[in-house]
Amino acid sequence: MSDILLKVTDLVTEFSIRGKQVPAVRGVSIDVKKGKTLVVLGESGSGKSVMLRSIMRILPKDTVTSGQVLYNGEELLHKSEKSMQRIRGNQISMVFQDSLSALDPLYRVGAQIGESMRDHGTAPRNTIRGKVIELLSKVGIPSPETRMRAYPFEMSGGMRQRSVIGMSLANTPQLLLADEPTTALDVTIQAQILTLFKKIQQEYGMTVILVTHDIGVAIEMADEIAVMYAGKIVEFGDVRQVLGTPSHPYTKGLIEATPRPGQRGALTAIPGQPPTIANMPAGCAFVDRCRWAMDRCRHEQPEITSLGGGHHFACHLNADTITHVPEHSLL
């Protein structure tokens, strides 16, 4: 029996901009193992959130133009909208980045959580109220009987995010997609939410894909990491491989720009800006920001190369060159 819950192969997602089809996700392939956490790491605009929305099929029709998304061996991209409605919020749930936008301001929080159970028929109607109270308590909301009657604007950001997490757990999904769930929270609340995620994953045995631009979050949460840049996966491996022995120049740049305890002096920022999806280079998308760029990088896109032990990267640097690149590690 396979230990892969979700297998994404050559996923391409395009948007129409001024009559031109522009790719935001460019041939992404990932395997997500059952019961594990895959962290997708990269700057804003890398295509991380678009990839999650492509998997959930919540983008405009015909936006996902090619590829394959297998969940438990079933192809999601070819399913009808009615079939996807039975899967969303039931077998696969999503925690969105902005909890205030994720919740309907016109309905009480408890009613919104209960709606998911009612729509999917996962709990008898006369037990829903008790299950909502139980969920709110489980995600650390005090006085859940009172809080379930609150509207979203009456809650703090941390309380709203906990409520959204509770809603995502309402039907005990196998796969949880978390789109930067701690971005708008202060560091204390962020730490609490990450602890909550780990507790929930252990209790429910869920598989998690967590999107972030924060390496600290990746260290805390990841079993495996996919580093994403300009719509492509540029490095993949377990957390110790990617952050302990990084091989792609972009991964190294992210690590160099991350503060360490006791560090003195200025951080080394990655120069320049990521390319826009409407103006991608012919070769490697990182070429204008890479200190090790070669002439072939401008004209030829690098292929994924195995470094052994499940560690892969997409770069024209060969194994000999990599050994001469200064080591950077956060582990």
Coordinates of C-alpha atoms in Angstrom, one line a residue:
M1 CA 0.0 0.0 0.0
S2 CA 1.5 3.4 -1.0
D3 CA 2.5 5.9 1.7
I4 CA 1.8 8.8 -0.7
L5 CA -1.5 10.5 0.0
L6 CA -1.2 13.3 -2.6
K7 CA 0.8 13.1 -5.8
V8 CA 1.0 16.2 -8.0
T9 CA 2.6 15.8 -11.4
D10 CA 3.6 18.5 -13.9
L11 CA 0.9 20.9 -12.6
V12 CA 0.5 24.0 -14.8
T13 CA -1.8 26.9 -13.8
E14 CA -2.3 29.9 -16.1
F15 CA -4.1 33.2 -15.9
S16 CA -5.3 35.3 -18.8
I17 CA -3.6 38.7 -18.7
R18 CA -4.5 41.1 -21.5
G19 CA -5.5 38.2 -23.7
K20 CA -2.2 36.3 -23.1
Q21 CA -2.0 33.0 -21.1
V22 CA 0.6 33.5 -18.3
P23 CA 1.7 30.6 -16.1
A24 CA 1.8 31.2 -12.3
V25 CA 2.5 27.5 -11.6
R26 CA 5.0 26.0 -14.1
G27 CA 5.2 22.2 -14.1
V28 CA 5.2 21.5 -10.3
S29 CA 5.6 17.9 -9.2
I30 CA 5.5 16.9 -5.5
D31 CA 4.7 13.8 -3.5
V32 CA 3.1 14.3 0.0
K33 CA 3.4 11.4 2.4
K34 CA 0.6 10.2 4.7
G35 CA 0.8 11.7 8.2
K36 CA 3.7 14.1 7.3
T37 CA 4.0 17.8 7.0
L38 CA 5.3 19.2 3.7
V39 CA 6.3 22.9 3.9
V40 CA 6.3 24.9 0.7
L41 CA 8.8 27.7 1.2
G42 CA 9.4 30.8 -0.9
E43 CA 9.0 34.6 -1.3
S44 CA 5.6 36.2 -1.9
G45 CA 4.7 35.7 -5.6
S46 CA 6.4 32.3 -5.9
G47 CA 3.1 30.6 -6.8
K48 CA 2.7 28.8 -3.4
S49 CA -0.9 29.9 -2.8
V50 CA -1.9 29.4 -6.4
M51 CA -0.6 25.8 -6.2
L52 CA -2.8 25.1 -3.1
R53 CA -5.9 26.6 -4.8
S54 CA -5.2 24.5 -7.9
I55 CA -5.2 21.4 -5.8
M56 CA -8.5 22.4 -4.2
R57 CA -10.0 23.4 -7.5
I58 CA -11.1 26.8 -6.2
L59 CA -9.7 28.9 -9.1
P60 CA -11.7 30.1 -12.1
K61 CA -12.6 27.4 -14.6
D62 CA -9.9 26.4 -17.1
T63 CA -7.1 28.1 -15.0
V64 CA -5.4 24.8 -14.4
T65 CA -4.3 23.9 -17.9
S66 CA -2.4 20.6 -17.5
G67 CA -1.0 18.1 -15.1
Q68 CA -2.3 15.6 -12.7
V69 CA -3.4 15.7 -9.0
L70 CA -3.9 12.3 -7.5
Y71 CA -5.5 12.2 -4.0
N72 CA -5.6 8.6 -2.6
G73 CA -5.2 7.5 -6.2
E74 CA -8.1 9.5 -7.5
E75 CA -7.6 12.2 -10.1
L76 CA -9.0 15.5 -8.8
L77 CA -8.6 17.7 -11.9
H78 CA -11.1 15.6 -13.9
K79 CA -13.8 15.4 -11.2
S80 CA -17.1 17.2 -11.6
E81 CA -17.7 20.3 -9.4
K82 CA -20.4 18.4 -7.5
S83 CA -17.8 15.7 -6.7
M84 CA -15.3 18.3 -5.6
Q85 CA -17.9 19.9 -3.3
R86 CA -18.1 16.5 -1.5
I87 CA -14.3 16.4 -1.1
R88 CA -13.7 20.1 -0.1
G89 CA -14.1 20.6 3.7
N90 CA -14.6 16.9 4.2
Q91 CA -11.6 14.9 3.0
I92 CA -9.4 17.9 2.1
S93 CA -9.7 21.2 4.1
M94 CA -7.9 24.5 3.8
V95 CA -6.9 27.2 6.3
F96 CA -6.6 30.5 4.6
Q97 CA -4.1 33.3 5.3
D98 CA -6.6 36.0 6.2
S99 CA -9.0 34.6 8.8
L100 CA -11.2 37.7 8.7
S101 CA -11.8 37.2 4.9
A102 CA -12.2 33.4 5.4
L103 CA -15.2 33.9 7.8
D104 CA -18.5 35.4 6.7
P105 CA -19.1 38.6 8.7
L106 CA -22.9 38.2 8.7
Y107 CA -23.0 34.8 10.5
R108 CA -21.9 33.7 13.9
V109 CA -18.7 31.7 14.1
G110 CA -20.5 28.6 15.6
A111 CA -23.0 28.6 12.8
Q112 CA -20.3 28.7 10.2
I113 CA -18.5 25.7 11.7
G114 CA -21.7 23.8 12.1
E115 CA -22.7 24.4 8.5
S116 CA -19.8 22.3 7.3
M117 CA -20.9 19.3 9.4
R118 CA -24.5 19.7 8.3
D119 CA -23.7 20.1 4.6
H120 CA -21.5 16.9 4.6
G121 CA -23.8 15.0 6.9
T122 CA -20.9 14.0 9.2
A123 CA -22.9 14.6 12.4
P124 CA -26.6 14.3 13.3
R125 CA -28.3 17.7 13.5
N126 CA -29.1 17.4 17.2
T127 CA -25.3 16.8 18.0
I128 CA -23.8 19.6 15.9
R129 CA -24.0 22.3 18.7
G130 CA -22.1 20.1 21.1
K131 CA -19.5 19.2 18.5
V132 CA -18.9 22.9 17.7
I133 CA -18.3 23.6 21.3
E134 CA -15.9 20.6 21.5
L135 CA -14.0 21.8 18.4
L136 CA -13.7 25.4 19.7
S137 CA -12.4 24.0 23.0
K138 CA -10.0 21.7 21.2
V139 CA -8.4 24.6 19.3
G140 CA -7.9 26.5 22.6
I141 CA -10.8 29.0 22.6
P142 CA -11.9 29.8 26.2
S143 CA -15.6 29.8 27.0
P144 CA -16.6 28.1 23.8
E145 CA -20.3 28.2 24.6
T146 CA -20.1 32.0 24.5
R147 CA -17.6 32.4 21.8
M148 CA -19.6 30.3 19.3
R149 CA -22.2 33.0 19.3
A150 CA -19.7 35.8 18.5
Y151 CA -19.4 37.3 15.0
P152 CA -15.9 37.3 13.4
F153 CA -15.3 41.1 14.0
E154 CA -15.9 40.5 17.7
M155 CA -12.9 38.2 18.0
S156 CA -9.1 38.9 18.0
G157 CA -7.0 37.8 15.1
G158 CA -5.7 34.8 17.1
M159 CA -9.2 33.7 18.1
R160 CA -10.4 34.0 14.5
Q161 CA -7.5 31.9 13.2
R162 CA -8.3 29.3 15.8
S163 CA -11.9 29.3 14.7
V164 CA -10.9 28.8 11.1
I165 CA -8.7 25.9 12.1
G166 CA -11.6 24.5 14.1
M167 CA -13.8 24.8 11.0
S168 CA -11.2 23.0 8.9
L169 CA -11.2 20.1 11.4
A170 CA -15.0 19.8 11.6
N171 CA -15.2 16.7 9.4
T172 CA -11.8 15.2 10.3
P173 CA -10.1 15.6 6.9
Q174 CA -7.2 13.5 5.8
L175 CA -5.4 16.4 4.2
L176 CA -5.1 19.9 5.5
L177 CA -3.8 22.7 3.3
A178 CA -2.6 25.7 5.3
D179 CA -1.9 28.9 3.4
E180 CA 0.4 31.1 5.6
P181 CA -1.8 30.6 8.6
T182 CA 0.4 32.7 11.0
T183 CA 1.3 35.6 8.8
A184 CA -0.9 38.3 10.4
L185 CA -0.3 37.2 14.0
D186 CA 2.3 38.4 16.5
V187 CA 5.1 36.0 17.4
T188 CA 3.5 34.8 20.7
I189 CA 0.2 33.9 19.0
Q190 CA 2.1 32.4 16.0
A191 CA 4.0 30.1 18.3
Q192 CA 0.7 29.0 19.9
I193 CA -0.9 28.3 16.5
L194 CA 2.1 26.2 15.3
T195 CA 1.9 24.2 18.6
L196 CA -1.8 23.7 17.9
F197 CA -1.1 22.5 14.4
K198 CA 1.4 19.9 15.7
K199 CA -1.0 18.7 18.4
I200 CA -3.9 18.4 15.9
Q201 CA -1.8 16.5 13.4
Q202 CA -0.7 14.0 16.0
E203 CA -4.2 13.5 17.3
Y204 CA -5.9 13.2 13.9
G205 CA -3.0 11.6 12.0
M206 CA -3.5 14.2 9.3
T207 CA -1.3 15.0 6.4
V208 CA -0.4 18.8 6.1
I209 CA 0.9 21.0 3.3
L210 CA 1.9 24.3 4.9
V211 CA 2.8 27.3 2.8
T212 CA 5.1 29.9 4.3
H213 CA 7.9 32.4 3.6
D214 CA 9.2 32.1 7.1
I215 CA 12.2 29.7 7.5
G216 CA 11.6 29.6 11.3
V217 CA 8.1 28.2 10.7
A218 CA 9.6 25.7 8.2
I219 CA 12.2 24.5 10.8
E220 CA 9.5 24.2 13.4
M221 CA 6.9 22.3 11.3
A222 CA 8.5 20.5 8.3
D223 CA 9.2 16.8 7.7
E224 CA 10.0 17.7 4.1
I225 CA 10.5 21.1 2.3
A226 CA 9.8 22.1 -1.2
V227 CA 11.5 25.4 -2.1
M228 CA 9.4 27.3 -4.7
Y229 CA 10.5 30.1 -6.9
A230 CA 8.8 31.7 -9.9
G231 CA 6.2 28.9 -10.1
K232 CA 8.7 26.0 -10.0
I233 CA 10.0 23.7 -7.3
V234 CA 13.8 24.5 -7.2
E235 CA 14.8 22.2 -4.3
F236 CA 13.1 19.4 -2.5
G237 CA 14.1 17.1 0.4
D238 CA 13.7 16.4 4.1
V239 CA 14.2 19.4 6.4
R240 CA 17.8 18.5 7.3
Q241 CA 18.8 18.1 3.7
V242 CA 17.3 21.4 2.5
L243 CA 18.1 23.6 5.4
G244 CA 21.2 21.7 6.7
T245 CA 22.9 21.2 3.3
P246 CA 21.2 23.5 0.8
S247 CA 22.2 23.1 -2.8
H248 CA 20.2 25.6 -4.8
P249 CA 21.4 29.2 -4.9
Y250 CA 17.9 30.5 -4.0
T251 CA 17.7 28.3 -0.9
K252 CA 21.2 29.5 0.1
G253 CA 20.0 33.1 -0.4
L254 CA 16.9 32.6 1.8
I255 CA 19.1 31.1 4.6
E256 CA 21.7 33.9 4.4
A257 CA 18.8 36.4 4.8
T258 CA 17.5 34.7 7.9
P259 CA 18.8 36.1 11.3
R260 CA 20.4 33.6 13.7
P261 CA 20.7 33.8 17.5
G262 CA 23.7 35.9 18.5
Q263 CA 24.3 37.1 14.9
R264 CA 26.0 40.5 14.5
G265 CA 26.1 42.7 11.5
A266 CA 23.7 43.1 8.6
L267 CA 22.0 40.2 6.9
T268 CA 22.8 39.4 3.3
A269 CA 19.7 40.1 1.3
I270 CA 19.0 38.4 -2.1
P271 CA 19.5 41.2 -4.6
G272 CA 16.8 42.3 -7.0
Q273 CA 13.2 41.1 -7.2
P274 CA 11.5 37.9 -8.5
P275 CA 10.5 38.1 -12.1
T276 CA 6.8 38.8 -12.9
I277 CA 4.8 35.9 -14.3
A278 CA 4.2 37.9 -17.5
N279 CA 8.0 38.4 -18.1
M280 CA 9.8 35.2 -17.3
P281 CA 13.4 34.7 -18.5
A282 CA 14.0 32.1 -21.2
G283 CA 16.3 30.2 -19.0
C284 CA 16.5 30.0 -15.2
A285 CA 14.1 32.4 -13.5
F286 CA 16.7 33.1 -10.8
V287 CA 19.5 34.1 -13.2
D288 CA 19.4 37.9 -12.6
R289 CA 19.7 37.4 -8.8
C290 CA 22.2 34.5 -8.7
R291 CA 25.9 35.2 -7.9
W292 CA 26.9 31.9 -9.6
A293 CA 24.9 32.4 -12.8
M294 CA 26.5 31.2 -16.0
D295 CA 25.8 32.0 -19.6
R296 CA 23.7 28.8 -20.2
C297 CA 21.5 29.9 -17.3
R298 CA 20.1 32.7 -19.4
H299 CA 19.0 30.4 -22.2
E300 CA 18.4 27.0 -20.8
Q301 CA 16.0 26.0 -18.0
P302 CA 17.6 23.6 -15.5
E303 CA 16.2 20.1 -15.0
I304 CA 15.5 18.5 -11.6
T305 CA 18.7 16.6 -10.5
S306 CA 18.9 14.0 -7.8
L307 CA 21.5 14.5 -5.1
G308 CA 20.6 11.2 -3.4
G309 CA 18.4 10.2 -0.5
G310 CA 15.4 12.0 -1.9
H311 CA 17.2 15.3 -2.1
H312 CA 16.6 17.1 -5.5
F313 CA 17.4 20.5 -7.0
A314 CA 17.0 22.3 -10.3
C315 CA 20.2 24.1 -11.2
H316 CA 23.0 24.1 -13.8
L317 CA 25.6 23.9 -11.0
N318 CA 27.1 20.4 -11.1
A319 CA 28.1 18.3 -8.1
D320 CA 31.7 19.6 -8.3
T321 CA 30.6 23.2 -8.3
I322 CA 28.3 22.7 -5.4
T323 CA 31.1 21.5 -3.2
H324 CA 32.9 24.8 -3.8
V325 CA 29.9 26.9 -2.9
P326 CA 30.2 28.1 0.8
E327 CA 28.1 26.1 3.2
H328 CA 25.1 27.7 4.8
S329 CA 23.0 25.9 7.3
L330 CA 20.3 26.7 9.9
L331 CA 20.4 23.2 11.4

